Short mmCIF file of C-alpha atoms and ligand atoms in Angstrom, two decimals:
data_model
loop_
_atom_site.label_atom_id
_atom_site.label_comp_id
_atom_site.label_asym_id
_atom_site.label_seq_id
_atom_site.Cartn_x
_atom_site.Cartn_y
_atom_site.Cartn_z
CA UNK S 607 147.55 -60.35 -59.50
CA UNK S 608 150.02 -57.54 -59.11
CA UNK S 609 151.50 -58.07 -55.83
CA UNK S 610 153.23 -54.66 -54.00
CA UNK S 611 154.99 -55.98 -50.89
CA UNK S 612 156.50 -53.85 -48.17
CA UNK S 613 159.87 -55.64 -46.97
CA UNK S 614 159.81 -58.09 -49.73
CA UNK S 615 163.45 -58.47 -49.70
CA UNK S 616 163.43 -59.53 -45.87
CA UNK S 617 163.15 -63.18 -44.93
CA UNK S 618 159.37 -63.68 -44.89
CA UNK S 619 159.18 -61.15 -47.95
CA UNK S 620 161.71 -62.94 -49.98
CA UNK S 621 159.70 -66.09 -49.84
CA UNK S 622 156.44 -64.85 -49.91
CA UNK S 623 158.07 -63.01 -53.15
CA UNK S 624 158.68 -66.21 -55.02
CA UNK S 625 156.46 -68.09 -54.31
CA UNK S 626 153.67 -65.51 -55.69
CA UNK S 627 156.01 -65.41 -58.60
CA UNK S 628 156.00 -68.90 -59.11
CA UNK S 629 152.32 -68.84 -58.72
CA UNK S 630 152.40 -66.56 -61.86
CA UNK S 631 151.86 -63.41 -60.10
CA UNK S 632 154.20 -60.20 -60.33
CA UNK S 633 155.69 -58.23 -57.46
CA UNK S 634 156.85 -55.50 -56.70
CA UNK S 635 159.04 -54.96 -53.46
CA UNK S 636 159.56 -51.41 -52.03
CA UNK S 637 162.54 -52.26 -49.56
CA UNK S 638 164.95 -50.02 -47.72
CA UNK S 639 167.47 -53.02 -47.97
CA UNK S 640 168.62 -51.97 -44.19
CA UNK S 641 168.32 -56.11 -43.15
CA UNK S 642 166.63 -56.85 -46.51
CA UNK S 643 168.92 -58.09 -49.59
CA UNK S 644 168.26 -58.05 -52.98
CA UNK S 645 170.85 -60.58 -54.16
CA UNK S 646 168.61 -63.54 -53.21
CA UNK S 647 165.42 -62.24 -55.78
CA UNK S 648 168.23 -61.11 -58.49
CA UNK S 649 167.43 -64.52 -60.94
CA UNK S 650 163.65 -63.63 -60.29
CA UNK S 651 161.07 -61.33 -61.91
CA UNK S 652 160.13 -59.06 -58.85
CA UNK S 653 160.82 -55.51 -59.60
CA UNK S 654 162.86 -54.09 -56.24
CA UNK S 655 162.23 -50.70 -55.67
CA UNK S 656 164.63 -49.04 -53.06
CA UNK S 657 163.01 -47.21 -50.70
CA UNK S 658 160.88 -46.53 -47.41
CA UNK S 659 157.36 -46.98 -46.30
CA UNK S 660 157.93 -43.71 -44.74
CA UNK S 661 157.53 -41.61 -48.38
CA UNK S 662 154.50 -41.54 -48.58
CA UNK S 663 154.75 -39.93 -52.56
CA UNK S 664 156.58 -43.20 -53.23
CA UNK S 665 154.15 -45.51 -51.40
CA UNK S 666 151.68 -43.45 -53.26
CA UNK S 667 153.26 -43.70 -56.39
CA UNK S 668 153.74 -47.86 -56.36
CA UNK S 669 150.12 -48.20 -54.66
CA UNK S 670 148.40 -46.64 -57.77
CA UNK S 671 149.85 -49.63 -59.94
CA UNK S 672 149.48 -52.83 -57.76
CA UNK S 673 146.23 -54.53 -57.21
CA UNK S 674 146.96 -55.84 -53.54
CA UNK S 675 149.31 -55.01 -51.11
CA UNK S 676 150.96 -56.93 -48.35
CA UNK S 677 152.91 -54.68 -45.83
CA UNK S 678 155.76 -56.58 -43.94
CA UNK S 679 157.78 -53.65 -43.79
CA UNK S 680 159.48 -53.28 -39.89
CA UNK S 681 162.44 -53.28 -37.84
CA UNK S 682 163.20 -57.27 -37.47
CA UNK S 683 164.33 -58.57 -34.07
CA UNK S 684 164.83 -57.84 -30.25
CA UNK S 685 168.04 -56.88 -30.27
CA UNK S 686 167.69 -54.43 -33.73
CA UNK S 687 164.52 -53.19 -32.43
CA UNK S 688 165.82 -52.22 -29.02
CA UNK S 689 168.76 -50.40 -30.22
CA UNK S 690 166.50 -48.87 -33.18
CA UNK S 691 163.66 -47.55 -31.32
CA UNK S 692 162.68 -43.99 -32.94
CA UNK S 693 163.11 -45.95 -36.41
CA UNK S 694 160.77 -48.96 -35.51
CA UNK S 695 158.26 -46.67 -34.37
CA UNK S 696 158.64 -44.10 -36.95
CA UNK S 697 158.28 -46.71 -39.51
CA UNK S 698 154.99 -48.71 -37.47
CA UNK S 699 153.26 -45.48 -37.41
CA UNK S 700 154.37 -43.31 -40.26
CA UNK S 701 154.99 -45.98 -42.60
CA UNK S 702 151.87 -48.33 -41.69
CA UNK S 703 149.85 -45.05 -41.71
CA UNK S 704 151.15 -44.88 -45.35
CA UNK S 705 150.01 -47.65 -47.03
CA UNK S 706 146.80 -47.57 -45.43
CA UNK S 707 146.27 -44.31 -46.58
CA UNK S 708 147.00 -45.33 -50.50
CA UNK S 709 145.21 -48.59 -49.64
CA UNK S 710 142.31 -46.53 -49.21
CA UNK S 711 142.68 -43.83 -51.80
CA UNK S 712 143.07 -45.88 -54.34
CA UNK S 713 140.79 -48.76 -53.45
CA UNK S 714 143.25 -51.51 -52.91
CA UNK S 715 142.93 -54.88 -50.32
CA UNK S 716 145.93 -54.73 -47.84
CA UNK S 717 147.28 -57.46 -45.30
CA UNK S 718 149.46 -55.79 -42.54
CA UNK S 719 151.68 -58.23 -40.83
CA UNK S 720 151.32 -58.05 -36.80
CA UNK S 721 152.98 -60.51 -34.33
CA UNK S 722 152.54 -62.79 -31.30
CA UNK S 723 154.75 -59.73 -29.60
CA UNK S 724 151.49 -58.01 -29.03
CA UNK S 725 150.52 -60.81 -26.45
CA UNK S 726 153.81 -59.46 -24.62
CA UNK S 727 153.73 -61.35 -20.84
CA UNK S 728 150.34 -62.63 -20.74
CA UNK S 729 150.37 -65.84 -18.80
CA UNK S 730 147.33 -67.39 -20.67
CA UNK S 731 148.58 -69.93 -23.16
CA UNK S 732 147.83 -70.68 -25.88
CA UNK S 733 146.52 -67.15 -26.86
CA UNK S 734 143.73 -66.28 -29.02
CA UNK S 735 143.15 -63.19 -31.12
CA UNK S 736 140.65 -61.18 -28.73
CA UNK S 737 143.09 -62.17 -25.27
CA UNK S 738 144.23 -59.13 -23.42
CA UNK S 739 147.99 -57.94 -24.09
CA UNK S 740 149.76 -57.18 -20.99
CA UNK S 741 153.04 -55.05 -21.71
CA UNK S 742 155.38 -54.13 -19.25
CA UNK S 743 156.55 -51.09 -18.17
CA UNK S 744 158.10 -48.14 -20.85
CA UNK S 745 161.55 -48.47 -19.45
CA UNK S 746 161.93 -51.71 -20.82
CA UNK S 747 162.59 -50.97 -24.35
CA UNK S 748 162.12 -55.01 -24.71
CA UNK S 749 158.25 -54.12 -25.16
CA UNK S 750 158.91 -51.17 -27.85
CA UNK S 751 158.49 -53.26 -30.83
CA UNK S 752 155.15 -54.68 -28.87
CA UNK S 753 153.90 -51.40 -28.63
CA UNK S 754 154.75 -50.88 -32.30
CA UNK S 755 152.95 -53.73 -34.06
CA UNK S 756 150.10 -52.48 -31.55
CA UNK S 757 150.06 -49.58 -33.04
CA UNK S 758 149.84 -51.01 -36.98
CA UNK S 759 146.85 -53.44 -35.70
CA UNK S 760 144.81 -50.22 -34.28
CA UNK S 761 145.86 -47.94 -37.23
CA UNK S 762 144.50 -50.91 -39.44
CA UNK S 763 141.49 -51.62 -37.84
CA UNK S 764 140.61 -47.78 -37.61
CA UNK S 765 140.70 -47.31 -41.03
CA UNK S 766 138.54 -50.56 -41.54
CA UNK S 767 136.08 -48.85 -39.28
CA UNK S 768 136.20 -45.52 -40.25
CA UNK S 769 137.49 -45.35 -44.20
CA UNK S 770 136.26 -49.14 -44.97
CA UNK S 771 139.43 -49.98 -46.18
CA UNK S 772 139.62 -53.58 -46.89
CA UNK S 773 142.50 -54.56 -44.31
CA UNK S 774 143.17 -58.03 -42.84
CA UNK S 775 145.82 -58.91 -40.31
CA UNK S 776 147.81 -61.70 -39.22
CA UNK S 777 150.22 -61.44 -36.33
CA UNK S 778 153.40 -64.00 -36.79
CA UNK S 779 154.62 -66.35 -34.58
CA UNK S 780 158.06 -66.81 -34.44
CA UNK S 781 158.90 -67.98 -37.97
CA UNK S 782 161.74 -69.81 -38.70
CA UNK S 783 163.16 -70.77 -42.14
CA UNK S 784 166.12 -70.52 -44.86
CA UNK S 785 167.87 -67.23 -45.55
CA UNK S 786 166.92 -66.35 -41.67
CA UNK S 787 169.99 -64.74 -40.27
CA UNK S 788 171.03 -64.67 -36.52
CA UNK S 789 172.28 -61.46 -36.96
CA UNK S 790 169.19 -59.67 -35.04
CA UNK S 791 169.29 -62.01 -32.50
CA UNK S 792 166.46 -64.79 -33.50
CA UNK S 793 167.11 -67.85 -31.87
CA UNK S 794 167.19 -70.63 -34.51
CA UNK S 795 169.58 -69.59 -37.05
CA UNK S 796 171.78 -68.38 -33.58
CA UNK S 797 172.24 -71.56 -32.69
CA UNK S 798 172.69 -73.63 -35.95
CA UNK S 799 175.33 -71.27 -36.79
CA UNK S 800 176.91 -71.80 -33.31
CA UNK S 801 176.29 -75.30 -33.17
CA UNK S 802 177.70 -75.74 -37.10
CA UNK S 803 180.78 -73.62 -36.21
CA UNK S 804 181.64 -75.89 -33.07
CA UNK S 805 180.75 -73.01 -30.67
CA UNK S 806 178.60 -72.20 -27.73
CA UNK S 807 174.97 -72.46 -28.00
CA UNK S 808 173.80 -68.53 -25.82
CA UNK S 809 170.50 -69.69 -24.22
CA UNK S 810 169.15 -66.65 -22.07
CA UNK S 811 168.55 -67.35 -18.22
CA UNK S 812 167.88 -71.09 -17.68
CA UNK S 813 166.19 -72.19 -21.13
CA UNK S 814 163.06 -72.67 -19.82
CA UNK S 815 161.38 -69.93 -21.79
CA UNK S 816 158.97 -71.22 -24.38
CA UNK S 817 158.28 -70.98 -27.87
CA UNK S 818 156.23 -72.80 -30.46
CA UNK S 819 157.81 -71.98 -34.26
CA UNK S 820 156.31 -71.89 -37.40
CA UNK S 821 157.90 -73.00 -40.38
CA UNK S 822 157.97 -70.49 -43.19
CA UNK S 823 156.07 -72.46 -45.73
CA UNK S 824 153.34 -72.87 -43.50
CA UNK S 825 152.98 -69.55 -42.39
CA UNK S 826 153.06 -68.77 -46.01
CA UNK S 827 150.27 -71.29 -46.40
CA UNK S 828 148.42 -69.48 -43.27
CA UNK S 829 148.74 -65.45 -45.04
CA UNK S 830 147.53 -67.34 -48.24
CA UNK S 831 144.53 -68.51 -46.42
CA UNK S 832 143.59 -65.40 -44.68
CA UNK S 833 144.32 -63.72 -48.21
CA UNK S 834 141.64 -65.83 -50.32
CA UNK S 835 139.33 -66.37 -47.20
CA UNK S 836 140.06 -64.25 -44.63
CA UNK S 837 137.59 -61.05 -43.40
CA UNK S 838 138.14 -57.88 -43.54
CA UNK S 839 138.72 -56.33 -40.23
CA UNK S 840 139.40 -59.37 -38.62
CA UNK S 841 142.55 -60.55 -36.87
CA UNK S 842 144.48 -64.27 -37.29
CA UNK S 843 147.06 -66.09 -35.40
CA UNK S 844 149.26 -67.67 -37.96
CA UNK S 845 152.01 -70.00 -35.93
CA UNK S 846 152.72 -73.64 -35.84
CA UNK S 847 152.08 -76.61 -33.15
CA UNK S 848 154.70 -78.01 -31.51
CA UNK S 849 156.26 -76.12 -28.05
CA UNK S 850 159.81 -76.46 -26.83
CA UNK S 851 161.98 -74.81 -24.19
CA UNK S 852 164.79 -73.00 -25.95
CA UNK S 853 167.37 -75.03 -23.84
CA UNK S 854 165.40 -78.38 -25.37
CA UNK S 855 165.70 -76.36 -28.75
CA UNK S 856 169.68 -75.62 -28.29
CA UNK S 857 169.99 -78.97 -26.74
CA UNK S 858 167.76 -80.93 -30.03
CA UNK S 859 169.90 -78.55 -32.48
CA UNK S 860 173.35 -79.96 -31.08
CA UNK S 861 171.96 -83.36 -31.45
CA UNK S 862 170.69 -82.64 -34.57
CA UNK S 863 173.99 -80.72 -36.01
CA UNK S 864 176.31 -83.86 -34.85
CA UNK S 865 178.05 -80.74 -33.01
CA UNK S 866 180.44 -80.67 -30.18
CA UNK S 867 179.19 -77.11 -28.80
CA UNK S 868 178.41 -76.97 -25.51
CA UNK S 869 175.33 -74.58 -23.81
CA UNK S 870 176.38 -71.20 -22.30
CA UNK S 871 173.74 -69.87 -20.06
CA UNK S 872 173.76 -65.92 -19.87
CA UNK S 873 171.80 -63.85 -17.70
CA UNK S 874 169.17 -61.24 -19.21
CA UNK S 875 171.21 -58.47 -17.66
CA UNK S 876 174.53 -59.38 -19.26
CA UNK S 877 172.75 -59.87 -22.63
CA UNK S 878 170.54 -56.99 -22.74
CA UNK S 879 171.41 -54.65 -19.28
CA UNK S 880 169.08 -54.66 -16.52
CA UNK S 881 165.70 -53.65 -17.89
CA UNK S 882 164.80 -56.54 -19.87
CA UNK S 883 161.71 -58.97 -19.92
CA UNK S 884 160.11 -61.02 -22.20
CA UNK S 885 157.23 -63.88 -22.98
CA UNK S 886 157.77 -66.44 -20.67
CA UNK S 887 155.60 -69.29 -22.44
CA UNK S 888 154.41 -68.92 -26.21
CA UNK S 889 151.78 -70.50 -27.89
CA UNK S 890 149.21 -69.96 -30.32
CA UNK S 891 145.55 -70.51 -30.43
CA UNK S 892 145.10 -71.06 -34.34
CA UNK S 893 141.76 -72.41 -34.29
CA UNK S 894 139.93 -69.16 -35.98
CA UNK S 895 142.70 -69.59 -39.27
CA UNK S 896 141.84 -73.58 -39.12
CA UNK S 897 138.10 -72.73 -39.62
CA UNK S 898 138.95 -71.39 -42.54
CA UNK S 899 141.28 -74.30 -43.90
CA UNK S 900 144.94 -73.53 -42.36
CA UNK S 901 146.66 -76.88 -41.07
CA UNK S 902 150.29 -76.61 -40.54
CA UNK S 903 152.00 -79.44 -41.71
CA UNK S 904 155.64 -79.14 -40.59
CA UNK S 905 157.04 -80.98 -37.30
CA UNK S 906 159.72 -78.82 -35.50
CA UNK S 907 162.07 -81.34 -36.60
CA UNK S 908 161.53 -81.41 -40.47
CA UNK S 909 161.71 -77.43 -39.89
CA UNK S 910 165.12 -77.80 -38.26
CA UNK S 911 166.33 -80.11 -40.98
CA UNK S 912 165.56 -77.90 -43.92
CA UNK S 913 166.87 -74.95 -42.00
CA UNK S 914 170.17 -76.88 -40.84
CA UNK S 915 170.70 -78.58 -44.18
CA UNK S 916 170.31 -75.10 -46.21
CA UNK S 917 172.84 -73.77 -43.99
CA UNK S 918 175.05 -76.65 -44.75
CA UNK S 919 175.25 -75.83 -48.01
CA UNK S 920 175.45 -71.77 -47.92
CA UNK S 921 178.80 -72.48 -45.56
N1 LIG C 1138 167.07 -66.73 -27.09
C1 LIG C 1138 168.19 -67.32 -26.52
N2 LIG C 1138 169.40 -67.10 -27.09
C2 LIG C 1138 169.55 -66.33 -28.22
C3 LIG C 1138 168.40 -65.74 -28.80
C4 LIG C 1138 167.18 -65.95 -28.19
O1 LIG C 1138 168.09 -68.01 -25.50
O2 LIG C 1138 170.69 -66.18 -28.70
C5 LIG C 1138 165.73 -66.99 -26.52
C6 LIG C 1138 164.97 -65.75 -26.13
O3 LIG C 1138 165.19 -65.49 -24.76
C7 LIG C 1138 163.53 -66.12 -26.42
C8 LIG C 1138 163.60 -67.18 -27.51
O4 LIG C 1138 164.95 -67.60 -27.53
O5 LIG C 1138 162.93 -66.68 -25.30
C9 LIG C 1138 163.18 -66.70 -28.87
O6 LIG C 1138 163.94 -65.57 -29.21
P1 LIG C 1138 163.79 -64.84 -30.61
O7 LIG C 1138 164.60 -63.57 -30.52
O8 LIG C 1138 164.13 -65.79 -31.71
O9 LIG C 1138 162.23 -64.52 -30.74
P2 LIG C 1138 161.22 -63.74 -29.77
O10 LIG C 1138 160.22 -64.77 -29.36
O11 LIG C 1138 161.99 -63.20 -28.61
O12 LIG C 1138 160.64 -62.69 -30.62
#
C-alpha cells in the first residue's frame, strides 16, 4: 500500500512512518516541519514532502498518487495550541476539510486522528465513544484545541454521510513514547527530562489530576486495527489501561530515574494565567476497538522504561 500521511514527521507520524515501511509499505509524509523533524526518517524510504494540509492543490496533488491516507496533521500540545489558536483551527478546519475533499474526489479510504480532548470535563469515567462532551466556556482557550478535533470528527462524519467517503476515526489518548519532546508541554517526557537533569518535577495544582497513557506501539497496534477492521463512519477510543495521578506519575518517574529532583507544585494560574481548566480524571472505555481484536499490551511501567532508557541514550 502507498501510505500518504499528514504529520508523518511528528511523533506518532514518525513511528507510524516506519513501521508501515518496515511492513513493506511506502509513505509519503506531507509535513510543515513546524514541531515535525525530518532528521529522524532521513536513513528511511518515506518521501517527505514539505508542506501544509492547508494547500489544498498540494493535498490534491499527493492524494491522486497514494492509495490510503492517514491525516495526523495538527497543532500538538496545550501549551502550543493555546498560544497558536487561529493556526490550530485554521489547520482542523481548512486542512481536515482538505483531505477529505481529495479523499473523496479521488476515491481514497482516510483515517483522521481525533483525541480524548473532545471528552473535555466530563465527569463520567471511563468514557465511551457516543458520551456527551462537555467543554467549558470560549474564554478558556484551554478548550480551543477540543473544539478543534470536534470540528475534524463532524467534518469527517459529514462527508461519510453525505459524499460516502470512506472515513474512520480514532481519537488518541494521551500517547507517550520515544522521540516525544516536552517542549509543548506533555507531561512524560517533562518530567524524565527534569528528573534526568536533577531538576524539579512541575506538577500542576496538587497532582491529583488523572490520566491513563498509551504506549505508542500499542496505539499503533489500535489505528492498525481500526485500519484492517474498523467501519466506516464509526468512531474508536484507542488508549491504554492503567490510571495514575500525575503527582504518582512524577513521583514513580523520580523513583524510576534514580533522580534527586524534588516536586514543585504550581498553580494553574501561574502556569497558564487565570482562565485555565482541564480533564480532571481520564480514562478510556476501549471495549468497541477490543471487539474487534485491540489488547494493549504495555504496563505504564515498561512504557516508562523504554521512554526513560531512550532518553538515556539521546543525552
Ligand atoms: N501536567 C503537569 N505538569 C506538566 C505538564 C502537564 O502537571 O509539566 C499535567 C497536566 O495538568 C495534565 C497532565 O499532566 O493533567 C497531562 O498533561 P499533558 O499536557 O501531557 O496532556 P493532556 O492530557 O493535558 O492533553
Amino acid at each position: 500500500m502507498h501510505y500518504l500521511i499528514t504529520g508523518g514527521a511528528g511523533f506518532i507520524g514518525t513511528h507510524l512512518s516506519l513501521r508501515l515501511l518496515r511492513e513493506g509499505n511506502q509513505v509519503t509524509i506531507l509535513d510543515n516541519l513546524s514541531t515535525g523533524r525530518a532528521d529522524r526518517l532521513r536513513d528511511s524510504k518515506a518521501e517527505i514532502i514539505t508542506g501544509s494540509v492547508t494547500d489544498r492543490e498540494l493535498v490534491f496533488s499527493l492524494a491522486s498518487k497514494c492509495d490510503y491516507i492517514i491525516h495526523l496533521a495538527c497543532v500538538v500540545g496545550v501549551r502550543l495550541t493555546m498560544s497558536r489558536g487561529c493556526e490550530t483551527l485554521r489547520l482542523s478546519h481548512t486542512g481536515t476539510e482538505n483531505v477529505l475533499e481529495a479523499a473523496t474526489v479521488f476515491s481514497k479510504g482516510i483515517f483522521v486522528a481525533s483525541s480524548s480532548a473532545i471528552y473535555g470535563k466530563t465527569p463520567k469515567v471511563p468514557v465511551a465513544e457516543e458520551d456527551d462532551s462537555i467543554l467549558g466556556a470560549s474564554n478558556k482557550a484551554s478548550w480551543l484545541y477540543s473544539v478543534g478535533k470536534l470540528v475534524e470528527e463532524h467534518l469527517a462524519l459529514a462527508y461519510c454521510r453525505e459524499r460516502e467517503t470512506s472515513v474512520k476515526i480514532g481519537r488518541f489518548f494521551n500517547v507517550i513514547g520515544p522521540y516525544q519532546t516536552g517542549s509543548y508541554g506533555m507531561v512524560v517526557p517533562t518530567f524524565i527530562t527534569q528528573a534526568l537533569k536533577g531538576e524539579e518535577l512541575p506538577v500542576y495544582e496538587k497532582g491529583k489530576q488523572t490520566r491513563t497513557f498509551g504506549y505508542i506501539e500499542d496505539i499503533l497496534d489500535g489505528l492498525q486495527v481500526v485500519l484492517q477492521k474498523g467501519i466506516p463512519g464509526e468512531i474508536y477510543n484507542i488508549g491504554g489501561f492503567e490510571e495514575i495521578s500525575i503527582l504518582s506519575l512524577a513521583e514513580k518517574i523520580i523513583a524510576m530515574t534514580g533522580s534527586e529532583s524534588n516536586i514543585r507544585f504550581i498553580p494553574y494560574s501561574s502556569a497558564f494565567g487565570p482562565y485555565f481548566e482541564e480533564t480532571i480524571r481520564r480514562i478510556p472505555d476501549i471495549s468497541r476497538l477490543r471487539m474487534l481484536g485491540y489488547e494493549p499490551r504495555y504496563t505504564l511501567d515498561e512504557a516508562l522504561s523504554e521512554i526513560i532508557s531512550h532518553h538515556r541514550k539521546a543525552t
